[in-house]
Coordinates of N, CA and C and ligand atoms in Angstrom, one line a residue:
M1 N -28.1 -30.2 -2.4 CA -28.1 -28.9 -3.6 C -26.6 -28.1 -3.4
A2 N -26.1 -28.0 -4.9 CA -24.9 -27.6 -4.8 C -24.7 -26.2 -4.6
K3 N -23.3 -26.1 -4.1 CA -23.2 -24.3 -3.7 C -23.4 -23.5 -4.8
A4 N -23.8 -22.4 -4.4 CA -24.4 -21.6 -5.6 C -23.3 -20.8 -6.3
P5 N -23.1 -20.9 -7.5 CA -22.2 -20.2 -8.2 C -22.2 -18.6 -8.2
G6 N -20.8 -18.4 -7.5 CA -20.7 -16.9 -7.8 C -21.0 -16.4 -5.9
S7 N -20.9 -17.3 -5.4 CA -21.0 -17.3 -3.8 C -19.8 -17.5 -3.1
H8 N -19.4 -17.0 -2.1 CA -18.2 -17.4 -1.7 C -18.1 -17.6 0.1
T9 N -17.6 -18.9 0.5 CA -17.6 -19.0 1.6 C -16.3 -19.3 2.3
V10 N -16.0 -18.7 3.5 CA -14.9 -18.6 4.0 C -15.4 -19.8 5.2
I11 N -14.8 -21.0 5.3 CA -15.2 -21.5 6.5 C -13.9 -21.2 7.6
G12 N -14.6 -20.7 8.5 CA -13.8 -20.0 9.6 C -13.9 -20.5 10.7
M13 N -13.1 -20.0 11.5 CA -13.2 -20.5 13.2 C -13.6 -19.4 13.7
E14 N -14.2 -19.4 14.9 CA -14.6 -18.3 15.7 C -13.5 -17.2 15.7
G15 N -13.6 -15.8 15.5 CA -12.8 -14.9 15.4 C -13.1 -13.6 16.1
T16 N -12.1 -13.0 16.2 CA -12.3 -11.7 16.8 C -12.8 -10.5 16.3
Y17 N -12.6 -10.8 14.9 CA -12.9 -9.8 13.7 C -14.6 -9.8 13.8
G18 N -15.3 -8.9 14.2 CA -17.1 -9.2 14.2 C -17.6 -7.9 13.5
V19 N -19.0 -7.5 13.9 CA -19.8 -6.5 13.6 C -18.9 -5.3 13.6
R20 N -18.5 -5.0 14.8 CA -17.6 -3.8 15.1 C -16.8 -3.4 14.2
E21 N -16.0 -4.4 14.3 CA -14.7 -4.1 13.1 C -15.1 -3.9 11.8
F22 N -16.0 -4.6 11.3 CA -16.7 -4.8 9.9 C -17.1 -3.3 9.9
V23 N -18.0 -3.0 10.5 CA -18.9 -1.3 10.1 C -17.5 -0.2 10.3
A24 N -16.5 -0.4 11.4 CA -15.6 0.6 11.5 C -14.9 0.5 10.0
D25 N -14.6 -0.8 9.4 CA -13.7 -0.7 8.1 C -14.7 -0.2 7.2
A26 N -16.0 -0.7 7.0 CA -16.9 -0.1 5.6 C -16.9 1.2 5.9
R27 N -17.1 1.7 7.2 CA -17.1 3.5 7.0 C -15.9 4.0 6.5
R28 N -15.0 3.4 6.9 CA -13.6 3.7 6.6 C -13.6 3.8 5.0
I29 N -13.8 2.9 4.3 CA -13.7 2.5 3.0 C -14.8 3.5 2.2
M30 N -16.1 3.6 2.6 CA -17.0 4.2 2.2 C -17.4 5.7 2.2
E31 N -17.0 6.2 3.6 CA -17.1 7.6 3.9 C -16.3 8.5 3.9
V32 N -14.9 8.1 3.6 CA -13.6 9.0 3.6 C -13.6 9.1 2.1
P33 N -13.1 10.6 2.0 CA -12.6 10.9 0.5 C -11.5 10.2 0.1
G34 N -11.6 9.7 -1.1 CA -10.9 8.8 -1.9 C -11.0 7.1 -1.5
G35 N -12.1 7.1 -0.6 CA -12.6 5.6 -0.6 C -13.0 5.0 -1.8
A36 N -13.7 3.9 -1.5 CA -14.5 3.1 -2.7 C -15.1 4.1 -3.9
A37 N -14.4 4.2 -5.0 CA -14.8 4.9 -6.1 C -16.3 4.6 -6.6
D38 N -16.6 3.4 -7.0 CA -17.5 3.0 -7.4 C -18.3 1.8 -6.6
R39 N -19.6 1.6 -7.3 CA -20.0 0.3 -6.3 C -19.3 -1.2 -6.4
E40 N -18.6 -1.3 -7.9 CA -18.1 -2.5 -7.9 C -17.0 -2.6 -6.8
A41 N -16.2 -1.3 -6.9 CA -15.0 -1.2 -6.0 C -15.4 -1.7 -4.6
A42 N -16.6 -1.0 -4.2 CA -17.4 -0.8 -2.9 C -17.3 -2.6 -2.4
V43 N -18.0 -3.2 -3.4 CA -18.3 -4.7 -3.3 C -17.1 -5.4 -3.1
R44 N -16.2 -5.2 -4.1 CA -14.9 -5.9 -4.0 C -14.1 -5.8 -2.5
E45 N -14.1 -4.6 -2.2 CA -13.4 -4.5 -1.0 C -14.2 -4.9 0.3
L46 N -15.4 -4.6 0.1 CA -16.0 -5.2 1.3 C -16.5 -6.4 1.7
E47 N -16.5 -7.2 0.5 CA -17.1 -8.8 0.5 C -16.4 -9.4 1.4
P48 N -14.9 -9.4 1.3 CA -14.0 -10.4 2.2 C -13.8 -9.9 3.6
L49 N -14.3 -8.5 4.0 CA -14.1 -8.3 5.3 C -15.4 -8.7 5.9
L50 N -16.4 -8.8 5.1 CA -17.8 -9.3 5.4 C -17.7 -11.3 6.0
Q51 N -17.1 -11.7 4.9 CA -16.9 -13.0 5.2 C -16.0 -13.4 6.4
A52 N -15.0 -12.4 6.7 CA -14.2 -12.5 8.0 C -15.4 -12.5 9.2
A53 N -16.1 -11.2 9.0 CA -16.6 -10.8 10.5 C -18.0 -11.9 10.5
L54 N -18.4 -12.5 9.4 CA -19.3 -13.6 9.9 C -19.3 -14.4 10.8
W55 N -17.9 -14.9 10.9 CA -17.3 -15.9 12.0 C -17.1 -14.9 13.2
G56 N -17.1 -13.5 13.3 CA -17.0 -12.8 14.8 C -17.9 -12.7 15.4
P57 N -17.8 -11.9 16.7 CA -19.0 -11.7 17.6 C -19.7 -10.5 16.9
G58 N -20.8 -10.3 18.0 CA -21.7 -9.2 17.9 C -22.9 -9.1 17.2
W59 N -23.1 -9.8 16.3 CA -24.4 -9.9 15.4 C -25.5 -9.8 16.2
T60 N -25.9 -10.6 17.1 CA -27.0 -10.8 18.0 C -26.9 -9.9 19.1
D61 N -25.8 -9.1 19.4 CA -26.1 -8.2 20.5 C -27.1 -7.4 20.5
D62 N -27.6 -7.4 22.1 CA -29.0 -6.7 22.4 C -29.0 -5.3 21.7
E63 N -27.6 -4.5 21.9 CA -27.6 -3.4 21.3 C -28.1 -2.9 20.1
Y64 N -28.0 -4.2 19.2 CA -28.3 -3.8 17.9 C -29.8 -4.3 17.6
A65 N -30.4 -4.9 18.6 CA -31.7 -5.4 18.1 C -32.6 -4.2 17.9
T66 N -33.7 -4.7 17.0 CA -34.6 -3.6 16.6 C -35.9 -4.4 16.1
T67 N -36.9 -3.7 15.9 CA -38.3 -4.1 15.3 C -38.4 -3.3 14.0
V68 N -38.6 -4.5 12.8 CA -38.8 -3.9 11.7 C -40.1 -4.3 11.1
D69 N -41.1 -3.6 11.0 CA -42.4 -3.9 10.4 C -43.0 -5.3 11.4
G70 N -42.8 -5.2 12.7 CA -43.3 -6.1 13.6 C -42.4 -7.2 13.4
R71 N -41.3 -7.3 13.1 CA -40.4 -8.6 12.8 C -39.1 -8.0 13.6
P72 N -38.6 -9.1 14.7 CA -37.3 -8.6 15.1 C -36.1 -8.6 14.0
G73 N -35.2 -7.7 14.3 CA -34.0 -7.7 13.4 C -33.0 -7.0 14.0
Y74 N -32.0 -6.7 13.4 CA -30.9 -6.1 14.0 C -30.2 -4.8 13.0
R75 N -30.0 -3.5 13.7 CA -29.4 -2.6 12.9 C -28.2 -2.4 13.4
Y76 N -27.2 -2.4 12.6 CA -25.8 -2.2 13.0 C -25.3 -1.0 12.8
Y77 N -25.7 -0.2 11.4 CA -25.2 1.1 11.1 C -26.0 1.5 10.0
V78 N -26.2 2.9 10.1 CA -27.0 3.4 8.7 C -26.7 5.1 9.0
N79 N -25.9 5.5 7.8 CA -25.5 6.9 7.7 C -26.9 7.7 7.5
D80 N -26.5 9.0 7.5 CA -27.7 10.0 7.3 C -28.4 10.2 6.0
D81 N -27.6 9.7 4.9 CA -28.2 9.6 3.6 C -28.4 8.3 3.2
G82 N -28.4 7.2 4.4 CA -28.7 5.7 4.0 C -27.7 5.3 2.9
S83 N -26.7 5.8 2.6 CA -25.7 5.3 1.5 C -25.0 4.2 1.9
L84 N -24.8 4.0 3.3 CA -24.1 2.9 3.7 C -25.0 2.2 4.8
H85 N -25.4 0.9 4.9 CA -26.6 0.6 5.6 C -26.3 -0.9 5.9
V86 N -26.2 -1.0 6.8 CA -25.8 -2.7 7.6 C -26.8 -2.9 8.6
Y87 N -27.5 -4.1 8.2 CA -28.5 -4.6 9.1 C -28.6 -6.2 8.8
G88 N -29.7 -6.6 9.8 CA -29.6 -8.1 9.8 C -31.0 -8.5 9.9
V89 N -31.8 -9.3 9.0 CA -33.1 -9.6 8.6 C -33.2 -11.3 9.5
L90 N -34.1 -11.4 10.1 CA -34.3 -12.6 10.4 C -35.5 -13.4 9.8
F91 N -35.0 -14.1 8.7 CA -35.9 -14.9 8.0 C -36.6 -16.1 8.5
R92 N -37.6 -16.4 8.5 CA -38.2 -17.4 9.4 C -38.5 -18.6 8.1
H93 N -38.2 -20.0 8.6 CA -38.1 -21.3 8.0 C -39.7 -21.0 7.3
D94 N -39.6 -21.6 5.9 CA -40.8 -21.6 5.2 C -41.5 -20.4 4.8
R95 N -40.8 -19.5 5.1 CA -41.3 -18.1 4.6 C -40.8 -17.2 3.5
P96 N -40.5 -17.9 2.4 CA -39.6 -17.4 1.4 C -40.1 -16.0 1.0
T97 N -38.7 -14.9 0.9 CA -39.2 -13.8 0.2 C -39.9 -14.1 -1.0
P98 N -40.5 -12.9 -1.6 CA -40.7 -13.2 -3.4 C -39.5 -12.7 -3.9
V99 N -39.3 -12.9 -5.1 CA -38.1 -12.8 -6.1 C -38.3 -11.1 -6.2
H100 N -37.2 -10.5 -5.8 CA -37.4 -8.9 -5.7 C -35.8 -8.6 -6.0
D101 N -35.8 -7.1 -6.2 CA -34.6 -6.6 -6.4 C -34.1 -5.3 -5.3
H102 N -33.1 -4.7 -5.3 CA -32.8 -3.6 -4.2 C -32.5 -2.3 -4.9
V103 N -32.2 -2.5 -6.3 CA -32.1 -1.3 -6.9 C -30.6 0.0 -6.3
T104 N -29.8 -1.1 -5.9 CA -28.6 -0.7 -5.2 C -27.8 -1.8 -5.1
W105 N -26.5 -1.4 -5.0 CA -25.4 -2.2 -4.6 C -25.7 -3.1 -3.3
G106 N -24.8 -4.3 -3.1 CA -24.9 -4.8 -1.8 C -24.3 -5.9 -1.9
I107 N -24.2 -6.6 -0.6 CA -23.3 -7.8 -0.3 C -24.3 -8.4 0.9
I108 N -24.5 -9.7 0.5 CA -25.5 -10.4 1.2 C -24.6 -11.4 2.1
G109 N -24.7 -11.5 3.5 CA -23.9 -12.5 4.3 C -24.7 -13.5 4.8
V110 N -24.8 -14.5 5.2 CA -25.4 -15.6 5.6 C -24.8 -15.5 7.1
Q111 N -25.3 -15.4 8.3 CA -24.8 -15.5 9.6 C -25.2 -16.8 10.3
S112 N -26.6 -17.4 10.1 CA -27.3 -18.2 10.6 C -28.1 -19.1 10.0
G113 N -28.5 -20.0 10.2 CA -29.5 -21.0 9.2 C -28.9 -21.5 7.8
E114 N -29.8 -22.1 7.3 CA -29.4 -22.6 5.9 C -30.6 -22.1 4.8
Q115 N -30.0 -21.0 4.2 CA -30.7 -20.2 3.4 C -30.4 -20.5 2.0
R116 N -31.7 -21.2 1.7 CA -31.6 -21.4 0.0 C -32.0 -20.0 -0.6
T117 N -30.7 -19.9 -1.5 CA -30.6 -18.6 -2.0 C -30.9 -18.8 -3.8
T118 N -31.7 -18.0 -4.3 CA -31.9 -18.4 -5.7 C -31.6 -16.9 -6.5
R119 N -30.8 -16.6 -7.2 CA -30.3 -15.5 -8.1 C -30.7 -15.2 -9.5
Y120 N -31.1 -14.2 -10.1 CA -31.3 -14.2 -11.6 C -30.9 -12.9 -12.0
L121 N -30.3 -13.2 -13.3 CA -30.0 -12.1 -14.1 C -31.1 -11.4 -14.9
R122 N -31.1 -10.1 -14.9 CA -32.1 -9.3 -15.6 C -31.8 -9.3 -17.2
R123 N -32.7 -9.7 -18.0 CA -32.6 -10.1 -19.7 C -33.3 -9.3 -20.5
D124 N -34.3 -8.4 -19.8 CA -34.7 -7.5 -20.9 C -34.2 -6.0 -20.3
D125 N -34.3 -5.0 -21.5 CA -33.8 -3.9 -21.2 C -34.9 -2.9 -20.3
G126 N -36.1 -3.2 -19.8 CA -36.7 -2.5 -19.0 C -38.0 -1.3 -19.7
S127 N -37.6 -1.4 -21.0 CA -38.3 -0.5 -21.7 C -39.6 -0.5 -21.8
T128 N -40.3 -1.9 -21.6 CA -41.9 -2.1 -21.4 C -42.4 -2.1 -20.1
P129 N -43.3 -1.2 -19.5 CA -43.6 -1.2 -18.2 C -44.0 -2.5 -17.8
G130 N -43.7 -3.1 -16.7 CA -44.6 -4.2 -16.1 C -44.1 -5.5 -16.6
R131 N -42.9 -5.3 -17.7 CA -42.5 -6.5 -18.1 C -40.9 -6.5 -17.7
C132 N -40.5 -7.9 -17.2 CA -39.5 -8.0 -16.7 C -39.1 -9.4 -16.9
S133 N -37.9 -9.6 -17.7 CA -37.8 -11.2 -18.2 C -36.2 -11.5 -17.5
V134 N -36.1 -12.6 -16.5 CA -35.1 -12.9 -15.9 C -34.9 -14.2 -16.1
E135 N -33.5 -14.8 -15.8 CA -33.2 -15.9 -16.1 C -32.0 -16.5 -14.6
L136 N -32.8 -17.5 -14.4 CA -32.0 -18.2 -13.3 C -30.3 -18.3 -13.4
S137 N -29.9 -17.7 -12.4 CA -28.3 -17.8 -12.4 C -27.9 -18.5 -11.3
A138 N -28.1 -18.7 -10.3 CA -27.9 -19.5 -9.3 C -28.8 -20.1 -8.2
D139 N -28.6 -20.9 -7.6 CA -29.6 -21.6 -6.7 C -29.1 -22.6 -5.7
G140 N -28.7 -22.3 -4.5 CA -28.1 -23.1 -3.5 C -28.4 -22.8 -2.3
V141 N -28.4 -23.8 -1.2 CA -28.3 -23.6 0.1 C -26.9 -22.9 0.6
L142 N -27.1 -21.7 1.4 CA -26.1 -21.3 1.8 C -25.7 -21.0 3.3
T143 N -24.7 -21.2 3.9 CA -24.7 -21.7 5.4 C -23.6 -20.7 5.8
R144 N -23.4 -20.5 7.4 CA -22.5 -19.3 7.7 C -21.3 -19.0 7.0
G145 N -21.1 -17.9 6.9 CA -19.9 -17.4 5.9 C -19.9 -17.3 4.6
A146 N -21.4 -17.6 4.1 CA -21.4 -17.4 2.6 C -21.7 -16.0 2.2
T147 N -21.3 -15.6 1.5 CA -21.6 -13.8 0.9 C -21.6 -14.3 -0.4
Y148 N -22.5 -13.1 -1.0 CA -22.8 -13.1 -2.5 C -23.0 -11.6 -2.9
P149 N -22.5 -11.1 -3.7 CA -22.7 -9.5 -4.3 C -24.0 -9.4 -5.1
L150 N -24.6 -8.2 -5.0 CA -25.7 -7.7 -5.5 C -25.6 -6.4 -6.0
L151 N -25.3 -6.5 -7.7 CA -25.2 -5.3 -8.5 C -26.4 -5.4 -9.4
P152 N -27.1 -4.0 -9.2 CA -28.1 -3.8 -10.5 C -27.6 -3.4 -11.9
P153 N -28.2 -4.3 -12.9 CA -29.7 -4.6 -12.8 C -29.8 -6.1 -12.4
H154 N -28.6 -6.9 -12.0 CA -28.7 -8.1 -11.8 C -28.7 -8.2 -10.1
D155 N -29.5 -7.7 -9.6 CA -29.5 -8.0 -8.0 C -31.1 -8.4 -7.6
I156 N -31.3 -9.3 -8.5 CA -32.7 -10.1 -8.3 C -32.3 -11.7 -7.3
H157 N -33.3 -11.6 -6.3 CA -33.0 -12.7 -5.6 C -34.3 -13.1 -5.0
R158 N -33.9 -14.4 -4.3 CA -35.2 -14.9 -3.4 C -34.4 -15.5 -1.8
I159 N -34.8 -15.5 -1.2 CA -34.4 -16.2 0.0 C -35.2 -17.1 0.9
E160 N -35.1 -18.0 1.1 CA -35.4 -19.0 2.1 C -34.9 -19.7 2.8
V161 N -35.3 -19.7 4.3 CA -34.8 -20.6 5.3 C -35.3 -22.0 5.1
V162 N -34.4 -22.7 5.1 CA -34.7 -24.2 4.9 C -34.6 -25.2 6.1
S163 N -33.7 -24.6 7.0 CA -33.6 -25.2 8.4 C -34.7 -24.6 9.3
P164 N -34.7 -25.5 10.4 CA -35.7 -25.2 11.3 C -35.4 -23.7 12.2
G165 N -36.7 -23.2 12.5 CA -36.0 -21.7 12.9 C -36.0 -20.7 12.1
E166 N -35.3 -19.5 12.5 CA -34.8 -18.6 11.6 C -33.3 -18.7 11.4
G167 N -33.2 -17.9 10.0 CA -31.9 -17.7 9.9 C -31.5 -16.0 9.6
L168 N -30.3 -15.7 10.0 CA -29.9 -14.4 10.2 C -29.3 -14.1 8.9
S169 N -29.7 -13.2 8.3 CA -29.4 -12.7 6.7 C -28.5 -11.3 7.0
I170 N -27.6 -11.0 6.9 CA -26.7 -9.8 6.9 C -26.5 -9.1 5.9
H171 N -27.3 -7.7 5.6 CA -27.0 -7.0 4.4 C -26.4 -5.7 4.6
V172 N -25.6 -5.4 3.9 CA -24.6 -4.4 3.6 C -25.1 -3.6 2.2
L173 N -25.9 -2.7 2.4 CA -26.3 -1.9 1.2 C -26.0 -0.5 0.9
G174 N -26.2 -0.3 -0.2 CA -25.9 1.4 -0.8 C -26.6 2.1 -0.6
A175 N -28.1 1.7 0.0 CA -29.2 2.3 0.3 C -30.3 1.8 1.6
D176 N -31.0 2.8 1.8 CA -31.9 2.6 3.0 C -33.2 1.8 2.0
L177 N -33.4 0.6 2.3 CA -34.5 0.1 1.4 C -35.5 0.7 1.2
K178 N -35.9 1.3 2.6 CA -37.4 1.8 3.1 C -37.8 2.8 2.5
R179 N -36.5 3.5 1.9 CA -36.9 5.0 1.0 C -36.5 4.3 -0.9
Q180 N -36.5 3.0 -1.0 CA -36.1 2.8 -2.2 C -37.3 2.1 -3.0
R181 N -37.4 2.6 -4.1 CA -38.3 2.0 -5.1 C -37.8 1.1 -6.0
R182 N -38.5 -0.3 -5.6 CA -37.7 -1.5 -6.2 C -38.9 -2.1 -6.7
R183 N -38.7 -3.5 -7.3 CA -39.5 -4.4 -7.6 C -39.4 -5.6 -7.0
I184 N -41.1 -6.5 -7.5 CA -41.3 -7.9 -7.2 C -41.4 -8.7 -8.1
F185 N -40.6 -9.6 -8.6 CA -40.8 -10.3 -10.0 C -41.5 -11.7 -10.0
H186 N -42.5 -11.9 -11.1 CA -43.2 -13.0 -11.1 C -42.5 -13.6 -12.2
V187 N -41.6 -14.4 -11.9 CA -40.8 -14.9 -13.1 C -41.4 -15.9 -14.3
D188 N -42.2 -16.8 -13.9 CA -42.8 -17.5 -14.9 C -43.8 -16.5 -15.8
A189 N -44.4 -15.9 -15.2 CA -45.4 -14.9 -16.3 C -44.5 -13.6 -16.9
G190 N -43.2 -13.3 -16.6 CA -42.2 -12.3 -17.3 C -42.7 -11.1 -16.8
T191 N -43.4 -10.8 -15.5 CA -43.8 -9.6 -15.0 C -43.0 -9.2 -14.0
C192 N -43.5 -7.9 -13.5 CA -42.7 -7.1 -12.6 C -43.9 -6.2 -11.9
E193 N -43.7 -5.9 -10.5 CA -44.5 -4.6 -10.0 C -43.7 -4.0 -9.4
E194 N -43.9 -2.6 -9.1 CA -42.8 -1.8 -8.3 C -43.5 -1.4 -6.9
V195 N -42.8 -1.7 -6.2 CA -43.2 -1.4 -4.5 C -42.1 -0.6 -4.0
E196 N -42.4 0.1 -2.8 CA -41.9 1.1 -2.1 C -42.3 1.0 -0.6
G197 N -41.2 0.9 0.1 CA -41.4 1.1 1.8 C -41.8 -0.4 2.3
V198 N -41.7 -1.7 1.3 CA -42.2 -2.6 2.2 C -40.9 -3.7 2.6
T199 N -41.2 -4.5 3.5 CA -40.1 -5.4 3.8 C -40.3 -6.9 2.8
M200 N -39.3 -7.5 2.7 CA -39.4 -8.8 2.0 C -39.6 -10.2 2.8
A201 N -39.3 -9.5 4.1 CA -39.3 -10.9 5.1 C -41.0 -11.1 5.4
R202 N -41.0 -12.3 5.4 CA -42.6 -12.6 5.6 C -42.9 -13.5 6.8
Ligands
LIG301 FE1 -33.0 -8.6 -0.5

């Protein structure tokens, strides 16, 4: 399968710039006055840093290990209002997420595993409740070092680990999804449903 358009991969060597350095930089960019002014600027500044950090240390350190809805994962950083949230989800082989959105800016990075990543553009204006028209924009298998931005309303995606075992997906988001009202999309039917407080990991 071809590399997904709109995703970026830095083929790196193991480096010293890892999760700690990335979180420090993300906080510097997002949490200080005069930092990133809008969500596009945030993504532009943070994405190359995440690409570099994915080749560095720390992502599976015990100190970050946590359990989310009974599934193991990692929490690297979240601030009080959830406006900067950096965490890792272990998706399992053959357990794809539904097609869903986040309703916030974000960058997703692949730290391990082969992750088939499908993305969609929103094509309707949302004026009819329950109707959601989406169009496939990218479909490819991403590996370590790959990143892609998610900017609403085009933050609709699906992740499926196609290699054996688990794949660690790094999420850098502008909200705590547990507090976020968002959607699951039924692409062929052209419908969507609102959900809240649920995880997309299966
Ligand atoms: Fe997601």
